[in-house]
Amino acid sequence: MPARARAQDAPSPLPTALVADPAPPPAGVTAAVVQSPDAPKGGGFVRFFKDVGGDYKHFFSKETAWWYAGGLGAAGLVHIADEEIAENLADPPAATTTALEGGDKYGNLSLQIPLAVGWWVTGHAMGSARGASAGRDLLRAQINATTWSYVIKYAVDRTRPNGDPRSFPSGHATAVFATAMVLQQHYGWKVGVPFFGAATYTAISRLTVNKHWASDVTMGAFVGMASARTVTLHLRNQKFAMGPFAAHGGGGVSFVKVQ
């Protein structure tokens, strides 16, 4: 009888899986740990560089074609007013110039690359699969966006308003809009909105210092967003498996991401 009582008191087996940042299981319940599908498989830098190579292949897709078509169309329309916008912003008030100085620093790769790496490392250190995946995608997006930005820059070789070469598209706009789109894809608009605001701030700052035409920053924004959408394809291609589980005193239904 004592042995039978102990057997009845034991919790039922719980087939479950941990997804990114899960809540701890109830007391007395043991959960089986399964690696999040967002975490890189194969480990380390080898897998990372394979994914970067795959990003170049996936960049030429139906989805990115729409983003590029939209970017070219929008840049073409803005191009009509390039001269007028440049003239209106040629001599902004000193207060405006001072207020927008941060855009040059925020949009520079010397900040965007450490931001991506820091997000990845911090997420990994905190045991957050979603944080590590977001940081990893941020870095991939910067590599992808910078590559295509410079390919287009050298191919078009447009003269900047200040007379310098390689104006189209804006590299700063490309970088910051890539960051904003990656974070929006991972965390939704609650995180995406402030980062898109920072991206817009950076884009405007490139006009007030006479570094770019308005159509440059417009196209740069679309290149950045297209790159971000490319590296986050795995988020939109995820599927879910559903299954019941039993626990002591009850049960429920679990949803697990699968690839």
PDB file of C-alpha atoms in Angstrom:
ATOM      1  CA  MET A   1       0.000   0.000   0.000  1.00  0.00           C
ATOM      2  CA  PRO A   2       2.720   2.604   0.806  1.00  0.00           C
ATOM      3  CA  ALA A   3       4.381   1.850  -2.527  1.00  0.00           C
ATOM      4  CA  ARG A   4       1.074   2.202  -4.370  1.00  0.00           C
ATOM      5  CA  ALA A   5       0.342   5.533  -2.671  1.00  0.00           C
ATOM      6  CA  ARG A   6       3.686   6.955  -3.729  1.00  0.00           C
ATOM      7  CA  ALA A   7       3.044   5.876  -7.305  1.00  0.00           C
ATOM      8  CA  GLN A   8      -0.324   7.635  -7.308  1.00  0.00           C
ATOM      9  CA  ASP A   9       1.162  10.831  -5.909  1.00  0.00           C
ATOM     10  CA  ALA A  10       3.873  11.073  -8.597  1.00  0.00           C
ATOM     11  CA  PRO A  11       3.200  13.630 -11.333  1.00  0.00           C
ATOM     12  CA  SER A  12       2.269  12.389 -14.779  1.00  0.00           C
ATOM     13  CA  PRO A  13       4.994  12.576 -17.392  1.00  0.00           C
ATOM     14  CA  LEU A  14       5.016  15.931 -19.167  1.00  0.00           C
ATOM     15  CA  PRO A  15       6.114  15.916 -22.823  1.00  0.00           C
ATOM     16  CA  THR A  16       6.907  19.537 -23.365  1.00  0.00           C
ATOM     17  CA  ALA A  17       9.495  21.733 -25.057  1.00  0.00           C
ATOM     18  CA  LEU A  18      10.992  25.035 -24.160  1.00  0.00           C
ATOM     19  CA  VAL A  19      10.601  27.898 -26.594  1.00  0.00           C
ATOM     20  CA  ALA A  20      12.354  31.284 -26.398  1.00  0.00           C
ATOM     21  CA  ASP A  21      12.229  32.772 -22.859  1.00  0.00           C
ATOM     22  CA  PRO A  22       9.628  30.321 -21.429  1.00  0.00           C
ATOM     23  CA  ALA A  23       8.004  30.538 -18.002  1.00  0.00           C
ATOM     24  CA  PRO A  24       9.369  28.026 -15.458  1.00  0.00           C
ATOM     25  CA  PRO A  25       7.403  24.743 -15.207  1.00  0.00           C
ATOM     26  CA  PRO A  26       5.161  24.117 -12.175  1.00  0.00           C
ATOM     27  CA  ALA A  27       6.733  22.666  -9.047  1.00  0.00           C
ATOM     28  CA  GLY A  28       7.262  18.949  -9.324  1.00  0.00           C
ATOM     29  CA  VAL A  29       7.101  18.927 -13.106  1.00  0.00           C
ATOM     30  CA  THR A  30      10.224  18.160 -15.109  1.00  0.00           C
ATOM     31  CA  ALA A  31      10.401  19.657 -18.596  1.00  0.00           C
ATOM     32  CA  ALA A  32      12.457  18.246 -21.436  1.00  0.00           C
ATOM     33  CA  VAL A  33      14.710  20.942 -22.891  1.00  0.00           C
ATOM     34  CA  VAL A  34      14.750  21.194 -26.668  1.00  0.00           C
ATOM     35  CA  GLN A  35      16.905  23.722 -28.505  1.00  0.00           C
ATOM     36  CA  SER A  36      14.925  26.630 -29.919  1.00  0.00           C
ATOM     37  CA  PRO A  37      14.667  26.522 -33.707  1.00  0.00           C
ATOM     38  CA  ASP A  38      15.779  30.163 -33.726  1.00  0.00           C
ATOM     39  CA  ALA A  39      19.149  29.178 -32.296  1.00  0.00           C
ATOM     40  CA  PRO A  40      21.849  28.546 -34.887  1.00  0.00           C
ATOM     41  CA  LYS A  41      22.316  24.886 -35.735  1.00  0.00           C
ATOM     42  CA  GLY A  42      25.738  23.491 -36.350  1.00  0.00           C
ATOM     43  CA  GLY A  43      27.180  26.038 -33.947  1.00  0.00           C
ATOM     44  CA  GLY A  44      29.694  28.805 -34.125  1.00  0.00           C
ATOM     45  CA  PHE A  45      31.023  30.943 -36.890  1.00  0.00           C
ATOM     46  CA  VAL A  46      30.888  28.262 -39.581  1.00  0.00           C
ATOM     47  CA  ARG A  47      27.107  28.162 -39.435  1.00  0.00           C
ATOM     48  CA  PHE A  48      26.938  31.948 -39.262  1.00  0.00           C
ATOM     49  CA  PHE A  49      28.975  32.444 -42.428  1.00  0.00           C
ATOM     50  CA  LYS A  50      26.941  29.778 -44.223  1.00  0.00           C
ATOM     51  CA  ASP A  51      23.815  31.736 -43.346  1.00  0.00           C
ATOM     52  CA  VAL A  52      25.418  34.961 -44.574  1.00  0.00           C
ATOM     53  CA  GLY A  53      26.144  33.248 -47.894  1.00  0.00           C
ATOM     54  CA  GLY A  54      22.560  32.041 -48.026  1.00  0.00           C
ATOM     55  CA  ASP A  55      21.354  35.612 -47.451  1.00  0.00           C
ATOM     56  CA  TYR A  56      22.946  36.690 -50.730  1.00  0.00           C
ATOM     57  CA  LYS A  57      21.087  33.916 -52.533  1.00  0.00           C
ATOM     58  CA  HIS A  58      17.759  34.640 -50.845  1.00  0.00           C
ATOM     59  CA  PHE A  59      18.113  38.359 -51.520  1.00  0.00           C
ATOM     60  CA  PHE A  60      16.968  37.740 -55.085  1.00  0.00           C
ATOM     61  CA  SER A  61      13.441  36.617 -54.291  1.00  0.00           C
ATOM     62  CA  LYS A  62       9.892  37.654 -55.099  1.00  0.00           C
ATOM     63  CA  GLU A  63       9.613  39.464 -51.778  1.00  0.00           C
ATOM     64  CA  THR A  64      12.780  41.536 -52.190  1.00  0.00           C
ATOM     65  CA  ALA A  65      11.797  42.274 -55.780  1.00  0.00           C
ATOM     66  CA  TRP A  66       8.704  44.044 -54.440  1.00  0.00           C
ATOM     67  CA  TRP A  67      10.776  45.977 -51.913  1.00  0.00           C
ATOM     68  CA  TYR A  68      13.235  47.072 -54.569  1.00  0.00           C
ATOM     69  CA  ALA A  69      10.468  47.999 -56.961  1.00  0.00           C
ATOM     70  CA  GLY A  70       8.867  50.056 -54.221  1.00  0.00           C
ATOM     71  CA  GLY A  71      12.189  51.690 -53.393  1.00  0.00           C
ATOM     72  CA  LEU A  72      12.934  52.605 -56.992  1.00  0.00           C
ATOM     73  CA  GLY A  73       9.444  53.943 -57.490  1.00  0.00           C
ATOM     74  CA  ALA A  74       9.541  56.034 -54.305  1.00  0.00           C
ATOM     75  CA  ALA A  75      13.067  57.290 -55.031  1.00  0.00           C
ATOM     76  CA  GLY A  76      12.021  58.205 -58.546  1.00  0.00           C
ATOM     77  CA  LEU A  77       9.136  60.304 -57.259  1.00  0.00           C
ATOM     78  CA  VAL A  78      11.283  61.977 -54.605  1.00  0.00           C
ATOM     79  CA  HIS A  79      13.991  62.635 -57.203  1.00  0.00           C
ATOM     80  CA  ILE A  80      11.667  65.127 -58.868  1.00  0.00           C
ATOM     81  CA  ALA A  81      11.942  67.312 -55.760  1.00  0.00           C
ATOM     82  CA  ASP A  82      15.623  66.610 -54.948  1.00  0.00           C
ATOM     83  CA  GLU A  83      16.875  70.045 -55.985  1.00  0.00           C
ATOM     84  CA  GLU A  84      14.105  71.890 -54.207  1.00  0.00           C
ATOM     85  CA  ILE A  85      14.557  69.909 -50.977  1.00  0.00           C
ATOM     86  CA  ALA A  86      18.320  70.457 -51.077  1.00  0.00           C
ATOM     87  CA  GLU A  87      17.856  74.199 -51.530  1.00  0.00           C
ATOM     88  CA  ASN A  88      15.412  74.422 -48.626  1.00  0.00           C
ATOM     89  CA  LEU A  89      17.801  72.538 -46.340  1.00  0.00           C
ATOM     90  CA  ALA A  90      20.989  74.168 -47.601  1.00  0.00           C
ATOM     91  CA  ASP A  91      21.309  76.555 -44.665  1.00  0.00           C
ATOM     92  CA  PRO A  92      19.373  75.162 -41.681  1.00  0.00           C
ATOM     93  CA  PRO A  93      19.310  76.973 -38.328  1.00  0.00           C
ATOM     94  CA  ALA A  94      22.224  76.179 -36.029  1.00  0.00           C
ATOM     95  CA  ALA A  95      19.837  74.609 -33.509  1.00  0.00           C
ATOM     96  CA  THR A  96      18.548  72.190 -36.150  1.00  0.00           C
ATOM     97  CA  THR A  97      22.047  71.187 -37.207  1.00  0.00           C
ATOM     98  CA  THR A  98      23.047  70.600 -33.585  1.00  0.00           C
ATOM     99  CA  ALA A  99      19.912  68.581 -32.859  1.00  0.00           C
ATOM    100  CA  LEU A 100      20.556  66.297 -35.839  1.00  0.00           C
ATOM    101  CA  GLU A 101      24.266  65.681 -35.225  1.00  0.00           C
ATOM    102  CA  GLY A 102      23.495  62.354 -33.591  1.00  0.00           C
ATOM    103  CA  GLY A 103      22.199  60.958 -36.871  1.00  0.00           C
ATOM    104  CA  ASP A 104      25.685  60.753 -38.352  1.00  0.00           C
ATOM    105  CA  LYS A 105      26.943  58.769 -35.358  1.00  0.00           C
ATOM    106  CA  TYR A 106      23.925  56.479 -35.067  1.00  0.00           C
ATOM    107  CA  GLY A 107      23.936  55.577 -38.745  1.00  0.00           C
ATOM    108  CA  ASN A 108      27.652  54.828 -38.871  1.00  0.00           C
ATOM    109  CA  LEU A 109      28.735  51.195 -39.074  1.00  0.00           C
ATOM    110  CA  SER A 110      31.119  51.850 -36.187  1.00  0.00           C
ATOM    111  CA  LEU A 111      27.984  51.924 -34.010  1.00  0.00           C
ATOM    112  CA  GLN A 112      25.636  49.604 -35.891  1.00  0.00           C
ATOM    113  CA  ILE A 113      28.048  46.643 -35.935  1.00  0.00           C
ATOM    114  CA  PRO A 114      28.810  46.802 -32.170  1.00  0.00           C
ATOM    115  CA  LEU A 115      25.071  47.193 -31.526  1.00  0.00           C
ATOM    116  CA  ALA A 116      24.369  43.972 -33.417  1.00  0.00           C
ATOM    117  CA  VAL A 117      27.213  42.031 -31.789  1.00  0.00           C
ATOM    118  CA  GLY A 118      26.298  43.357 -28.344  1.00  0.00           C
ATOM    119  CA  TRP A 119      22.659  42.335 -28.795  1.00  0.00           C
ATOM    120  CA  TRP A 120      23.756  38.846 -29.833  1.00  0.00           C
ATOM    121  CA  VAL A 121      26.239  38.406 -26.974  1.00  0.00           C
ATOM    122  CA  THR A 122      23.863  39.813 -24.356  1.00  0.00           C
ATOM    123  CA  GLY A 123      21.017  37.596 -25.505  1.00  0.00           C
ATOM    124  CA  HIS A 124      23.269  34.542 -25.387  1.00  0.00           C
ATOM    125  CA  ALA A 125      24.641  35.464 -21.950  1.00  0.00           C
ATOM    126  CA  MET A 126      21.135  35.931 -20.540  1.00  0.00           C
ATOM    127  CA  GLY A 127      19.947  32.621 -21.946  1.00  0.00           C
ATOM    128  CA  SER A 128      17.441  34.341 -24.256  1.00  0.00           C
ATOM    129  CA  ALA A 129      17.113  32.416 -27.519  1.00  0.00           C
ATOM    130  CA  ARG A 130      15.105  35.241 -29.051  1.00  0.00           C
ATOM    131  CA  GLY A 131      17.634  37.885 -27.984  1.00  0.00           C
ATOM    132  CA  ALA A 132      20.552  35.887 -29.382  1.00  0.00           C
ATOM    133  CA  SER A 133      18.663  35.218 -32.614  1.00  0.00           C
ATOM    134  CA  ALA A 134      17.775  38.905 -32.995  1.00  0.00           C
ATOM    135  CA  GLY A 135      21.405  39.961 -32.493  1.00  0.00           C
ATOM    136  CA  ARG A 136      22.572  37.362 -34.960  1.00  0.00           C
ATOM    137  CA  ASP A 137      20.093  38.620 -37.548  1.00  0.00           C
ATOM    138  CA  LEU A 138      21.104  42.230 -36.870  1.00  0.00           C
ATOM    139  CA  LEU A 139      24.689  41.404 -37.769  1.00  0.00           C
ATOM    140  CA  ARG A 140      23.663  39.446 -40.859  1.00  0.00           C
ATOM    141  CA  ALA A 141      21.468  42.344 -41.960  1.00  0.00           C
ATOM    142  CA  GLN A 142      24.332  44.836 -41.633  1.00  0.00           C
ATOM    143  CA  ILE A 143      26.620  42.635 -43.716  1.00  0.00           C
ATOM    144  CA  ASN A 144      23.952  42.126 -46.367  1.00  0.00           C
ATOM    145  CA  ALA A 145      22.764  45.740 -46.457  1.00  0.00           C
ATOM    146  CA  THR A 146      26.277  47.200 -46.594  1.00  0.00           C
ATOM    147  CA  THR A 147      27.248  44.888 -49.436  1.00  0.00           C
ATOM    148  CA  TRP A 148      24.302  45.831 -51.644  1.00  0.00           C
ATOM    149  CA  SER A 149      24.556  49.492 -50.713  1.00  0.00           C
ATOM    150  CA  TYR A 150      28.122  49.676 -52.000  1.00  0.00           C
ATOM    151  CA  VAL A 151      27.369  47.583 -55.074  1.00  0.00           C
ATOM    152  CA  ILE A 152      24.717  50.115 -56.051  1.00  0.00           C
ATOM    153  CA  LYS A 153      26.891  53.086 -55.026  1.00  0.00           C
ATOM    154  CA  TYR A 154      29.727  52.084 -57.348  1.00  0.00           C
ATOM    155  CA  ALA A 155      27.378  51.046 -60.151  1.00  0.00           C
ATOM    156  CA  VAL A 156      25.449  54.346 -60.138  1.00  0.00           C
ATOM    157  CA  ASP A 157      28.246  56.650 -58.925  1.00  0.00           C
ATOM    158  CA  ARG A 158      25.949  59.587 -58.353  1.00  0.00           C
ATOM    159  CA  THR A 159      27.487  62.885 -57.237  1.00  0.00           C
ATOM    160  CA  ARG A 160      26.498  64.089 -53.787  1.00  0.00           C
ATOM    161  CA  PRO A 161      25.074  67.570 -53.183  1.00  0.00           C
ATOM    162  CA  ASN A 162      28.462  68.595 -51.750  1.00  0.00           C
ATOM    163  CA  GLY A 163      30.304  67.315 -54.838  1.00  0.00           C
ATOM    164  CA  ASP A 164      31.594  64.021 -53.395  1.00  0.00           C
ATOM    165  CA  PRO A 165      31.002  60.734 -55.260  1.00  0.00           C
ATOM    166  CA  ARG A 166      28.867  57.657 -54.544  1.00  0.00           C
ATOM    167  CA  SER A 167      25.760  59.317 -53.192  1.00  0.00           C
ATOM    168  CA  PHE A 168      23.083  56.779 -54.155  1.00  0.00           C
ATOM    169  CA  PRO A 169      21.891  55.122 -51.957  1.00  0.00           C
ATOM    170  CA  SER A 170      22.632  56.496 -48.483  1.00  0.00           C
ATOM    171  CA  GLY A 171      24.695  53.984 -46.513  1.00  0.00           C
ATOM    172  CA  HIS A 172      23.583  55.480 -43.204  1.00  0.00           C
ATOM    173  CA  ALA A 173      19.907  55.127 -44.139  1.00  0.00           C
ATOM    174  CA  THR A 174      20.517  51.567 -45.330  1.00  0.00           C
ATOM    175  CA  ALA A 175      22.124  50.550 -42.020  1.00  0.00           C
ATOM    176  CA  VAL A 176      19.568  52.084 -39.660  1.00  0.00           C
ATOM    177  CA  PHE A 177      16.489  50.910 -41.543  1.00  0.00           C
ATOM    178  CA  ALA A 178      17.951  47.389 -41.643  1.00  0.00           C
ATOM    179  CA  THR A 179      18.286  47.483 -37.856  1.00  0.00           C
ATOM    180  CA  ALA A 180      14.760  48.820 -37.379  1.00  0.00           C
ATOM    181  CA  MET A 181      13.179  46.174 -39.619  1.00  0.00           C
ATOM    182  CA  VAL A 182      15.045  43.260 -37.997  1.00  0.00           C
ATOM    183  CA  LEU A 183      13.929  44.339 -34.522  1.00  0.00           C
ATOM    184  CA  GLN A 184      10.371  44.856 -35.701  1.00  0.00           C
ATOM    185  CA  GLN A 185      10.337  41.332 -37.128  1.00  0.00           C
ATOM    186  CA  HIS A 186      11.617  39.837 -33.870  1.00  0.00           C
ATOM    187  CA  TYR A 187       9.790  41.943 -31.278  1.00  0.00           C
ATOM    188  CA  GLY A 188       6.883  43.595 -33.093  1.00  0.00           C
ATOM    189  CA  TRP A 189       6.013  47.260 -33.423  1.00  0.00           C
ATOM    190  CA  LYS A 190       6.477  48.038 -29.730  1.00  0.00           C
ATOM    191  CA  VAL A 191      10.228  47.848 -30.406  1.00  0.00           C
ATOM    192  CA  GLY A 192      10.062  48.599 -34.107  1.00  0.00           C
ATOM    193  CA  VAL A 193       8.441  52.036 -33.791  1.00  0.00           C
ATOM    194  CA  PRO A 194      11.216  53.717 -31.743  1.00  0.00           C
ATOM    195  CA  PHE A 195      13.912  52.226 -33.959  1.00  0.00           C
ATOM    196  CA  PHE A 196      12.115  53.347 -37.114  1.00  0.00           C
ATOM    197  CA  GLY A 197      11.894  56.774 -35.511  1.00  0.00           C
ATOM    198  CA  ALA A 198      15.659  56.752 -34.957  1.00  0.00           C
ATOM    199  CA  ALA A 199      16.155  55.628 -38.563  1.00  0.00           C
ATOM    200  CA  THR A 200      14.033  58.504 -39.869  1.00  0.00           C
ATOM    201  CA  TYR A 201      15.980  60.923 -37.676  1.00  0.00           C
ATOM    202  CA  THR A 202      19.224  59.657 -39.205  1.00  0.00           C
ATOM    203  CA  ALA A 203      17.873  59.922 -42.744  1.00  0.00           C
ATOM    204  CA  ILE A 204      16.852  63.560 -42.220  1.00  0.00           C
ATOM    205  CA  SER A 205      20.236  64.356 -40.715  1.00  0.00           C
ATOM    206  CA  ARG A 206      21.937  63.268 -43.959  1.00  0.00           C
ATOM    207  CA  LEU A 207      20.022  65.956 -45.835  1.00  0.00           C
ATOM    208  CA  THR A 208      20.775  68.829 -43.487  1.00  0.00           C
ATOM    209  CA  VAL A 209      24.538  68.272 -43.700  1.00  0.00           C
ATOM    210  CA  ASN A 210      24.385  68.208 -47.516  1.00  0.00           C
ATOM    211  CA  LYS A 211      25.658  64.623 -47.732  1.00  0.00           C
ATOM    212  CA  HIS A 212      22.752  63.131 -49.665  1.00  0.00           C
ATOM    213  CA  TRP A 213      19.819  63.882 -51.885  1.00  0.00           C
ATOM    214  CA  ALA A 214      16.373  62.998 -50.551  1.00  0.00           C
ATOM    215  CA  SER A 215      16.070  60.193 -53.120  1.00  0.00           C
ATOM    216  CA  ASP A 216      19.350  58.726 -51.787  1.00  0.00           C
ATOM    217  CA  VAL A 217      17.970  58.222 -48.294  1.00  0.00           C
ATOM    218  CA  THR A 218      14.664  56.963 -49.691  1.00  0.00           C
ATOM    219  CA  MET A 219      16.369  54.204 -51.669  1.00  0.00           C
ATOM    220  CA  GLY A 220      18.724  53.488 -48.784  1.00  0.00           C
ATOM    221  CA  ALA A 221      15.745  52.865 -46.511  1.00  0.00           C
ATOM    222  CA  PHE A 222      14.306  50.315 -48.925  1.00  0.00           C
ATOM    223  CA  VAL A 223      17.651  48.546 -49.401  1.00  0.00           C
ATOM    224  CA  GLY A 224      18.026  48.256 -45.633  1.00  0.00           C
ATOM    225  CA  MET A 225      14.505  46.929 -45.131  1.00  0.00           C
ATOM    226  CA  ALA A 226      14.876  44.438 -47.980  1.00  0.00           C
ATOM    227  CA  SER A 227      18.095  43.124 -46.395  1.00  0.00           C
ATOM    228  CA  ALA A 228      16.378  42.809 -43.026  1.00  0.00           C
ATOM    229  CA  ARG A 229      13.457  40.941 -44.532  1.00  0.00           C
ATOM    230  CA  THR A 230      15.932  38.584 -46.210  1.00  0.00           C
ATOM    231  CA  VAL A 231      17.733  37.603 -43.003  1.00  0.00           C
ATOM    232  CA  THR A 232      14.458  37.135 -41.098  1.00  0.00           C
ATOM    233  CA  LEU A 233      12.834  34.774 -43.568  1.00  0.00           C
ATOM    234  CA  HIS A 234      13.144  32.023 -40.955  1.00  0.00           C
ATOM    235  CA  LEU A 235      10.718  33.905 -38.691  1.00  0.00           C
ATOM    236  CA  ARG A 236       7.991  34.085 -41.313  1.00  0.00           C
ATOM    237  CA  ASN A 237       8.547  30.486 -42.447  1.00  0.00           C
ATOM    238  CA  GLN A 238       8.093  28.966 -39.000  1.00  0.00           C
ATOM    239  CA  LYS A 239       5.429  26.352 -38.379  1.00  0.00           C
ATOM    240  CA  PHE A 240       3.921  25.173 -35.103  1.00  0.00           C
ATOM    241  CA  ALA A 241       3.198  21.736 -33.704  1.00  0.00           C
ATOM    242  CA  MET A 242       0.354  21.320 -31.221  1.00  0.00           C
ATOM    243  CA  GLY A 243       0.040  18.559 -28.659  1.00  0.00           C
ATOM    244  CA  PRO A 244      -1.740  17.856 -25.375  1.00  0.00           C
ATOM    245  CA  PHE A 245       0.076  17.257 -22.105  1.00  0.00           C
ATOM    246  CA  ALA A 246      -0.981  15.994 -18.708  1.00  0.00           C
ATOM    247  CA  ALA A 247       0.169  17.373 -15.366  1.00  0.00           C
ATOM    248  CA  HIS A 248      -0.659  16.632 -11.754  1.00  0.00           C
ATOM    249  CA  GLY A 249      -4.174  17.955 -11.231  1.00  0.00           C
ATOM    250  CA  GLY A 250      -4.770  19.039 -14.827  1.00  0.00           C
ATOM    251  CA  GLY A 251      -3.308  19.388 -18.280  1.00  0.00           C
ATOM    252  CA  GLY A 252      -3.152  21.638 -21.305  1.00  0.00           C
ATOM    253  CA  VAL A 253      -2.071  22.101 -24.901  1.00  0.00           C
ATOM    254  CA  SER A 254       1.468  22.998 -25.945  1.00  0.00           C
ATOM    255  CA  PHE A 255       2.516  24.881 -29.067  1.00  0.00           C
ATOM    256  CA  VAL A 256       6.076  24.270 -30.241  1.00  0.00           C
ATOM    257  CA  LYS A 257       7.903  25.992 -33.100  1.00  0.00           C
ATOM    258  CA  VAL A 258       9.258  23.553 -35.664  1.00  0.00           C
ATOM    259  CA  GLN A 259      11.309  23.959 -38.836  1.00  0.00           C
TER     260      GLN A 259
END
